[in-house]
Amino acid sequence: MTPRRFGPPWPHLLLGGALLAAFLLTRWVTDPYANDVLTTIGINVILAVSLNLVNGYTGQFSLGHAGFMSVGAYLSAAITLLLGPSILGEDGGTPWAQNALFFGGLLVGGLSAAAAGLLVGIPSLRLRGDYLAIVTLGFGEIIRVIFQNIEPLGGALGLNGIPNYTTVGWTFAIAALTVFVVGCLINSTYGRGFIATHDDEIAAEAMGLNTTRYKVVAFVVGAFFAGLAGGLYGHFKMSITAASFDFTRSIEIVVMVILGGMGNTLGVILAAILLTLLPEVLCPIAEFRMILYALLLIVLMLLRPQGLFNFRRSHR
Amino acid sequence: MISRFRQIAVFSLLALLSSVLHAAEADPIKIGEITSLTGKEAAYGQSAHKGTLLAIEELNAADGVLGRQLKLITEDNQTKAGESATAARKLISRDKVVALLGEVASSRSLEIAPIAQSSKIPMVSPASTNPKVTAVGTYIFRLCFIDPFQGPVMAKFAHEDLGLRRVAVLTSVSSAYSVGLSKFFKERFLSEGGEIAIEQKYSEGDKDFRSQLTAIKATGVGGIFIPGYYSEVALIAKQARELGITAVLFGGDGWDAPQLMQIGGAALEGCYYSTHYSPEDTSPAVQNFVKNYKARFNDETPDAIAALGYDSALVLADAIKRAGSTEPDAVRGALAATRNFMGVTGNTSIDADRNAAKPAVVLAIKYGRINFFKSVVP
Amino acid sequence: MEFAQQLLNALSLGAIYALIALGFTMVYGVLRFINFAHSDVFMIGAVVGSLLGNHLPMGTWWGGLACLLAAMAVCALLGVVIERVAYRPLRDAPRLNVLITSIGVSLLIEYLFQNEHVFGAAPRPFPPVFPSVLWQWQGLSISSNQLIVIGVALVLVVALELIVYRTRIGTAMRAISLNPRAAQLVGINPDVVVAFTFALGSALAGAGGVLYALNYQSVEPLMGVMPGLKAFVAAVLGGIGSIPGAALGGLLIGGIETFIGGSQFSTYKDAIAFALLILILLFRPTGLLGRRIPEKV
């Protein structure tokens, strides 16, 4: 029994390379359109890879990823909007100060999303998978209603005038970090607990693993990165409303994970890139995008439940 | 069928000819339009788009602007939150448009505005009435009155014309338009000496308004102000009548869509709403527009949103003409300098806050049709 | 009087939730999975009712009942087709895969109907197929529509109870739910039972769709989403797998929602159903009338 390898070899070198590439990309990509597409790809990769930790590796089924994203988006934007003027002063501050503020905002957004993940995870993760699906979906709705009704958080108007801090560099750096953290986590001894939970919960419990704890940890880590993605999204779109993080958004991320293959990080990254580029390349498809996603879900489950890019034998 | 085929053949021949003729000229001026052609509030998007399209076609038939044809590039946001921002980025960075037209709903205009502002591309909203839209920055304009004007108009109307002293308000909390209009109405109605007996709230997409209406009914008010969009207003009216509420319902320009009467029907008898123009206006400009619109879009009567969509394209074209170039900064300057432009929705002058001070029209629903009631000048 | 009026509103809303919740509960009882597409079957019931209703004379009893029965028949057939095409091939697959498939089916129906060439996303009015009368009594308005909703729901719940507890197929359903393998050993064909369960549950959802559209007067492709989710919460509240539990849960959720809707917290009503769900799962995962089913290894 050799242990299964999940991640790429030399993860640290790869991370360093990816960060360097991200830095260089910011210098090279000047065309605004390419910039927009690449940023969207980066954000989707973060979302899909982090959801894969929950839905793929740990075998739970969350439908509320957009909810955690909105927590991150709102709180990071609140930080940069409220604290920005007092920290940066009248002249807008140096780029360094702006980026430091942005980083602080992202961190707050990510941590708040993680806290929300803990709050949702503890009651629902003790239960069977399908309850979790409904509870996370419901959580997304609760969050939406709360943001919509609380005036200081924008209410119906949402938050507007968010500074445009998100760059391709930031997005790719965080995407690389997400892939690295998820990869290392899965390959650690602790991460074997996720896999065990996924493969056979009852056997894992019998071996003395606390499966609920593993599920909660996976859930919280996933929520943290979704929060980061939300922060990037808010500072990219410059205005956010509660309604833009609805159930449809969560489904889009779920489709990326299932298409890539649950528990296959590389496949999920490819799927995220593919599904972001598809509507851009094929304009007429935009109208039928969601119909296509729905068909993809059904056909994949019937014919290829292990996903499109999973060429390893299924371990069921 | 044959004639249809022939029409298409002739039309495509003409198109081919015109494209051959124009190939020698400069490339067209690209104008981006973001609107809700599909989805829950498609009626607005369809109206605005048809009005804009008619204006662009008329301008192109009259040799375009600065000797160049205008090319309208339309993006549909499907009435979904978040889609308008994506569409705006796409139009600005991929299609390199010189200006943006849109949106009707204030919530969606607020998504587009920051992107237009930071990319320094002028944006003209035909019908968003929430004051925050143009407050985003110096590149954002609108062609309609704002809710701080519309709310008081309806408050005064309720107080003086309808003689109401106690009213209820039913607001949508998830639309920027509704929240703003509701606020300005309440302030004015209270200062007129009226009383807001109860305020109830709902969210976009709700179907069941019975519980809110039952609470309103218990207060016994004579009128209910509903600052909402037609899709909900029609249902609210029907359910109110089913609960035996006889109070008069009244609201703002969000009511103005052909679908309001199609869904609401008899339940709306005796109700009033304020909007930007009336197709019954006898001025030659309006009658001419109504005639052309009907001829172009199989006998549909243009509503206020269509008229504003039409005007928005004309005002933009006029600004490009006066600027003498398609350079966004020059166009922005010319837009800000728009004075006394005579459109179908009245005399348009852009003020220092980039808003247009326009008269409001109050329409009455009587005998199953919509009639002109009065006009209120700012 | 306001209280009595709200009670009537609550009953008519709760009755519809109960009808949808019954379908969730029956499918869960037999197959142990949440059929996400159930709320879209509810929507299709309303669409069928409205399309047919436009061709029937308005305001007659037989027209209204024809509408109702047609919607139920179409939905029953649709339920069987969905089960046959999308769920049966996955009978032995992990339950998560079936859940994902049902989400796929749900989205497919929703977005197909939202397409402008099929139905379009804009809401359409529902024709007044039943006779509509309004009784005013001491400030209380009783509309015939609300009474029809409550009456029809009551009849259907009683009929369902009779089917499940008084017929052979009902006994087979309960047997499959209790122990699928033992049921097959005594000669019960699970395929037939599952198809029947889907037909029954979907017919109830279709009836619910017509009644909902009758009560709130509009039809659109996403109309099933929120009622469907709330009905699921109702099924969990009553105890998933329990028929009287689903009816009770529906009435409770309808009541809570109506009374919150009349207060100043009306815009929180969608969130409250889900908050309640989380609370139930925390403190009493089996619901009010549910039995604990041990997990088999």
PDB file of N, CA and C in Angstrom, chain C residues 201-260:
ATOM      1  N   GLY C 201     -46.415  11.884  -5.478  1.00  0.00           N
ATOM      2  CA  GLY C 201     -45.829  13.111  -4.931  1.00  0.00           C
ATOM      3  C   GLY C 201     -45.895  14.249  -5.938  1.00  0.00           C
ATOM      4  N   SER C 202     -45.597  13.951  -7.214  1.00  0.00           N
ATOM      5  CA  SER C 202     -45.594  14.996  -8.240  1.00  0.00           C
ATOM      6  C   SER C 202     -47.005  15.501  -8.510  1.00  0.00           C
ATOM      7  N   ALA C 203     -47.989  14.603  -8.462  1.00  0.00           N
ATOM      8  CA  ALA C 203     -49.373  15.043  -8.665  1.00  0.00           C
ATOM      9  C   ALA C 203     -49.776  16.024  -7.577  1.00  0.00           C
ATOM     10  N   LEU C 204     -49.373  15.733  -6.342  1.00  0.00           N
ATOM     11  CA  LEU C 204     -49.684  16.659  -5.242  1.00  0.00           C
ATOM     12  C   LEU C 204     -48.986  17.999  -5.455  1.00  0.00           C
ATOM     13  N   ALA C 205     -47.736  17.954  -5.913  1.00  0.00           N
ATOM     14  CA  ALA C 205     -47.018  19.205  -6.175  1.00  0.00           C
ATOM     15  C   ALA C 205     -47.716  19.983  -7.284  1.00  0.00           C
ATOM     16  N   GLY C 206     -48.176  19.280  -8.320  1.00  0.00           N
ATOM     17  CA  GLY C 206     -48.880  19.945  -9.410  1.00  0.00           C
ATOM     18  C   GLY C 206     -50.146  20.619  -8.924  1.00  0.00           C
ATOM     19  N   ALA C 207     -50.895  19.918  -8.071  1.00  0.00           N
ATOM     20  CA  ALA C 207     -52.095  20.525  -7.489  1.00  0.00           C
ATOM     21  C   ALA C 207     -51.703  21.749  -6.675  1.00  0.00           C
ATOM     22  N   GLY C 208     -50.629  21.616  -5.909  1.00  0.00           N
ATOM     23  CA  GLY C 208     -50.147  22.755  -5.125  1.00  0.00           C
ATOM     24  C   GLY C 208     -49.814  23.939  -6.022  1.00  0.00           C
ATOM     25  N   GLY C 209     -49.201  23.662  -7.172  1.00  0.00           N
ATOM     26  CA  GLY C 209     -48.840  24.736  -8.097  1.00  0.00           C
ATOM     27  C   GLY C 209     -50.066  25.488  -8.591  1.00  0.00           C
ATOM     28  N   VAL C 210     -51.106  24.748  -8.980  1.00  0.00           N
ATOM     29  CA  VAL C 210     -52.334  25.399  -9.460  1.00  0.00           C
ATOM     30  C   VAL C 210     -52.959  26.232  -8.341  1.00  0.00           C
ATOM     31  N   LEU C 211     -53.003  25.655  -7.142  1.00  0.00           N
ATOM     32  CA  LEU C 211     -53.622  26.379  -6.031  1.00  0.00           C
ATOM     33  C   LEU C 211     -52.834  27.632  -5.676  1.00  0.00           C
ATOM     34  N   TYR C 212     -51.511  27.532  -5.722  1.00  0.00           N
ATOM     35  CA  TYR C 212     -50.657  28.672  -5.407  1.00  0.00           C
ATOM     36  C   TYR C 212     -50.883  29.794  -6.417  1.00  0.00           C
ATOM     37  N   ALA C 213     -50.904  29.410  -7.693  1.00  0.00           N
ATOM     38  CA  ALA C 213     -51.106  30.414  -8.742  1.00  0.00           C
ATOM     39  C   ALA C 213     -52.494  31.039  -8.631  1.00  0.00           C
ATOM     40  N   LEU C 214     -53.464  30.239  -8.245  1.00  0.00           N
ATOM     41  CA  LEU C 214     -54.832  30.733  -8.071  1.00  0.00           C
ATOM     42  C   LEU C 214     -54.875  31.759  -6.938  1.00  0.00           C
ATOM     43  N   ASN C 215     -54.134  31.462  -5.895  1.00  0.00           N
ATOM     44  CA  ASN C 215     -54.154  32.298  -4.702  1.00  0.00           C
ATOM     45  C   ASN C 215     -53.357  33.590  -4.878  1.00  0.00           C
ATOM     46  N   TYR C 216     -52.218  33.527  -5.586  1.00  0.00           N
ATOM     47  CA  TYR C 216     -51.349  34.707  -5.700  1.00  0.00           C
ATOM     48  C   TYR C 216     -51.318  35.283  -7.099  1.00  0.00           C
ATOM     49  N   GLN C 217     -52.029  34.636  -8.029  1.00  0.00           N
ATOM     50  CA  GLN C 217     -52.325  35.226  -9.343  1.00  0.00           C
ATOM     51  C   GLN C 217     -51.141  35.492 -10.237  1.00  0.00           C
ATOM     52  N   SER C 218     -50.089  34.705 -10.124  1.00  0.00           N
ATOM     53  CA  SER C 218     -49.045  34.876 -11.127  1.00  0.00           C
ATOM     54  C   SER C 218     -48.289  33.577 -11.327  1.00  0.00           C
ATOM     55  N   VAL C 219     -47.708  33.435 -12.511  1.00  0.00           N
ATOM     56  CA  VAL C 219     -46.966  32.238 -12.871  1.00  0.00           C
ATOM     57  C   VAL C 219     -45.642  32.661 -13.479  1.00  0.00           C
ATOM     58  N   GLU C 220     -44.532  32.115 -12.997  1.00  0.00           N
ATOM     59  CA  GLU C 220     -43.238  32.356 -13.633  1.00  0.00           C
ATOM     60  C   GLU C 220     -42.296  31.207 -13.319  1.00  0.00           C
ATOM     61  N   PRO C 221     -41.215  31.034 -14.116  1.00  0.00           N
ATOM     62  CA  PRO C 221     -40.402  29.822 -14.012  1.00  0.00           C
ATOM     63  C   PRO C 221     -39.726  29.593 -12.665  1.00  0.00           C
ATOM     64  N   LEU C 222     -39.467  30.664 -11.918  1.00  0.00           N
ATOM     65  CA  LEU C 222     -38.764  30.468 -10.645  1.00  0.00           C
ATOM     66  C   LEU C 222     -39.722  30.471  -9.464  1.00  0.00           C
ATOM     67  N   MET C 223     -41.036  30.400  -9.750  1.00  0.00           N
ATOM     68  CA  MET C 223     -42.012  30.521  -8.664  1.00  0.00           C
ATOM     69  C   MET C 223     -41.916  29.366  -7.670  1.00  0.00           C
ATOM     70  N   GLY C 224     -41.343  28.232  -8.096  1.00  0.00           N
ATOM     71  CA  GLY C 224     -41.305  27.075  -7.222  1.00  0.00           C
ATOM     72  C   GLY C 224     -40.148  27.073  -6.244  1.00  0.00           C
ATOM     73  N   VAL C 225     -39.136  27.887  -6.507  1.00  0.00           N
ATOM     74  CA  VAL C 225     -37.904  27.777  -5.734  1.00  0.00           C
ATOM     75  C   VAL C 225     -38.119  28.014  -4.241  1.00  0.00           C
ATOM     76  N   MET C 226     -38.668  29.182  -3.916  1.00  0.00           N
ATOM     77  CA  MET C 226     -38.849  29.514  -2.501  1.00  0.00           C
ATOM     78  C   MET C 226     -39.900  28.618  -1.832  1.00  0.00           C
ATOM     79  N   PRO C 227     -41.099  28.460  -2.423  1.00  0.00           N
ATOM     80  CA  PRO C 227     -42.074  27.564  -1.791  1.00  0.00           C
ATOM     81  C   PRO C 227     -41.507  26.162  -1.628  1.00  0.00           C
ATOM     82  N   GLY C 228     -40.736  25.710  -2.606  1.00  0.00           N
ATOM     83  CA  GLY C 228     -40.159  24.374  -2.531  1.00  0.00           C
ATOM     84  C   GLY C 228     -39.219  24.228  -1.351  1.00  0.00           C
ATOM     85  N   LEU C 229     -38.342  25.212  -1.182  1.00  0.00           N
ATOM     86  CA  LEU C 229     -37.398  25.146  -0.070  1.00  0.00           C
ATOM     87  C   LEU C 229     -38.128  25.205   1.272  1.00  0.00           C
ATOM     88  N   LYS C 230     -39.140  26.069   1.327  1.00  0.00           N
ATOM     89  CA  LYS C 230     -39.872  26.193   2.599  1.00  0.00           C
ATOM     90  C   LYS C 230     -40.653  24.917   2.885  1.00  0.00           C
ATOM     91  N   ALA C 231     -41.181  24.305   1.832  1.00  0.00           N
ATOM     92  CA  ALA C 231     -41.897  23.052   2.039  1.00  0.00           C
ATOM     93  C   ALA C 231     -40.931  21.982   2.512  1.00  0.00           C
ATOM     94  N   PHE C 232     -39.695  22.029   2.026  1.00  0.00           N
ATOM     95  CA  PHE C 232     -38.716  21.066   2.517  1.00  0.00           C
ATOM     96  C   PHE C 232     -38.462  21.283   4.007  1.00  0.00           C
ATOM     97  N   VAL C 233     -38.313  22.557   4.388  1.00  0.00           N
ATOM     98  CA  VAL C 233     -38.141  22.869   5.813  1.00  0.00           C
ATOM     99  C   VAL C 233     -39.342  22.341   6.587  1.00  0.00           C
ATOM    100  N   ALA C 234     -40.531  22.495   6.007  1.00  0.00           N
ATOM    101  CA  ALA C 234     -41.747  21.999   6.664  1.00  0.00           C
ATOM    102  C   ALA C 234     -41.677  20.489   6.845  1.00  0.00           C
ATOM    103  N   ALA C 235     -41.183  19.788   5.816  1.00  0.00           N
ATOM    104  CA  ALA C 235     -41.089  18.330   5.907  1.00  0.00           C
ATOM    105  C   ALA C 235     -40.120  17.920   7.012  1.00  0.00           C
ATOM    106  N   VAL C 236     -39.000  18.660   7.121  1.00  0.00           N
ATOM    107  CA  VAL C 236     -38.020  18.344   8.164  1.00  0.00           C
ATOM    108  C   VAL C 236     -38.596  18.668   9.541  1.00  0.00           C
ATOM    109  N   LEU C 237     -39.309  19.781   9.616  1.00  0.00           N
ATOM    110  CA  LEU C 237     -39.907  20.192  10.889  1.00  0.00           C
ATOM    111  C   LEU C 237     -40.905  19.134  11.361  1.00  0.00           C
ATOM    112  N   GLY C 238     -41.706  18.619  10.439  1.00  0.00           N
ATOM    113  CA  GLY C 238     -42.696  17.616  10.821  1.00  0.00           C
ATOM    114  C   GLY C 238     -42.072  16.253  11.060  1.00  0.00           C
ATOM    115  N   GLY C 239     -40.891  16.058  10.536  1.00  0.00           N
ATOM    116  CA  GLY C 239     -40.240  14.756  10.644  1.00  0.00           C
ATOM    117  C   GLY C 239     -40.220  14.127   9.279  1.00  0.00           C
ATOM    118  N   ILE C 240     -39.039  14.066   8.652  1.00  0.00           N
ATOM    119  CA  ILE C 240     -39.014  13.621   7.266  1.00  0.00           C
ATOM    120  C   ILE C 240     -39.399  12.149   7.197  1.00  0.00           C
ATOM    121  N   GLY C 241     -40.238  11.819   6.228  1.00  0.00           N
ATOM    122  CA  GLY C 241     -40.729  10.457   6.107  1.00  0.00           C
ATOM    123  C   GLY C 241     -42.096  10.258   6.745  1.00  0.00           C
ATOM    124  N   SER C 242     -42.584  11.283   7.467  1.00  0.00           N
ATOM    125  CA  SER C 242     -43.881  11.128   8.123  1.00  0.00           C
ATOM    126  C   SER C 242     -44.943  11.962   7.421  1.00  0.00           C
ATOM    127  N   ILE C 243     -46.047  11.321   7.008  1.00  0.00           N
ATOM    128  CA  ILE C 243     -47.080  12.037   6.245  1.00  0.00           C
ATOM    129  C   ILE C 243     -47.839  13.058   7.099  1.00  0.00           C
ATOM    130  N   PRO C 244     -48.356  12.675   8.264  1.00  0.00           N
ATOM    131  CA  PRO C 244     -49.000  13.713   9.082  1.00  0.00           C
ATOM    132  C   PRO C 244     -48.008  14.793   9.494  1.00  0.00           C
ATOM    133  N   GLY C 245     -46.748  14.398   9.675  1.00  0.00           N
ATOM    134  CA  GLY C 245     -45.719  15.377  10.027  1.00  0.00           C
ATOM    135  C   GLY C 245     -45.581  16.440   8.951  1.00  0.00           C
ATOM    136  N   ALA C 246     -45.586  16.014   7.670  1.00  0.00           N
ATOM    137  CA  ALA C 246     -45.437  16.974   6.577  1.00  0.00           C
ATOM    138  C   ALA C 246     -46.600  17.959   6.562  1.00  0.00           C
ATOM    139  N   ALA C 247     -47.816  17.447   6.775  1.00  0.00           N
ATOM    140  CA  ALA C 247     -48.982  18.329   6.780  1.00  0.00           C
ATOM    141  C   ALA C 247     -48.889  19.319   7.928  1.00  0.00           C
ATOM    142  N   LEU C 248     -48.513  18.813   9.097  1.00  0.00           N
ATOM    143  CA  LEU C 248     -48.390  19.687  10.272  1.00  0.00           C
ATOM    144  C   LEU C 248     -47.297  20.730  10.055  1.00  0.00           C
ATOM    145  N   GLY C 249     -46.136  20.276   9.545  1.00  0.00           N
ATOM    146  CA  GLY C 249     -45.026  21.195   9.302  1.00  0.00           C
ATOM    147  C   GLY C 249     -45.416  22.287   8.321  1.00  0.00           C
ATOM    148  N   GLY C 250     -46.144  21.913   7.266  1.00  0.00           N
ATOM    149  CA  GLY C 250     -46.583  22.903   6.282  1.00  0.00           C
ATOM    150  C   GLY C 250     -47.430  23.980   6.918  1.00  0.00           C
ATOM    151  N   LEU C 251     -48.380  23.562   7.726  1.00  0.00           N
ATOM    152  CA  LEU C 251     -49.261  24.535   8.384  1.00  0.00           C
ATOM    153  C   LEU C 251     -48.464  25.434   9.328  1.00  0.00           C
ATOM    154  N   LEU C 252     -47.507  24.832  10.054  1.00  0.00           N
ATOM    155  CA  LEU C 252     -46.711  25.631  10.992  1.00  0.00           C
ATOM    156  C   LEU C 252     -45.870  26.668  10.258  1.00  0.00           C
ATOM    157  N   ILE C 253     -45.181  26.225   9.191  1.00  0.00           N
ATOM    158  CA  ILE C 253     -44.333  27.165   8.447  1.00  0.00           C
ATOM    159  C   ILE C 253     -45.194  28.264   7.818  1.00  0.00           C
ATOM    160  N   GLY C 254     -46.331  27.878   7.236  1.00  0.00           N
ATOM    161  CA  GLY C 254     -47.235  28.875   6.663  1.00  0.00           C
ATOM    162  C   GLY C 254     -47.666  29.888   7.712  1.00  0.00           C
ATOM    163  N   GLY C 255     -47.958  29.406   8.904  1.00  0.00           N
ATOM    164  CA  GLY C 255     -48.396  30.301   9.981  1.00  0.00           C
ATOM    165  C   GLY C 255     -47.294  31.252  10.401  1.00  0.00           C
ATOM    166  N   ILE C 256     -46.113  30.692  10.646  1.00  0.00           N
ATOM    167  CA  ILE C 256     -44.990  31.535  11.087  1.00  0.00           C
ATOM    168  C   ILE C 256     -44.720  32.615  10.045  1.00  0.00           C
ATOM    169  N   GLU C 257     -44.689  32.189   8.784  1.00  0.00           N
ATOM    170  CA  GLU C 257     -44.358  33.136   7.726  1.00  0.00           C
ATOM    171  C   GLU C 257     -45.398  34.255   7.614  1.00  0.00           C
ATOM    172  N   THR C 258     -46.676  33.883   7.701  1.00  0.00           N
ATOM    173  CA  THR C 258     -47.727  34.888   7.569  1.00  0.00           C
ATOM    174  C   THR C 258     -47.686  35.895   8.704  1.00  0.00           C
ATOM    175  N   PHE C 259     -47.511  35.403   9.913  1.00  0.00           N
ATOM    176  CA  PHE C 259     -47.535  36.346  11.037  1.00  0.00           C
ATOM    177  C   PHE C 259     -46.289  37.218  11.079  1.00  0.00           C
ATOM    178  N   ILE C 260     -45.159  36.700  10.576  1.00  0.00           N
ATOM    179  CA  ILE C 260     -43.980  37.555  10.465  1.00  0.00           C
ATOM    180  C   ILE C 260     -44.189  38.565   9.335  1.00  0.00           C
TER     181      ILE C 260
END
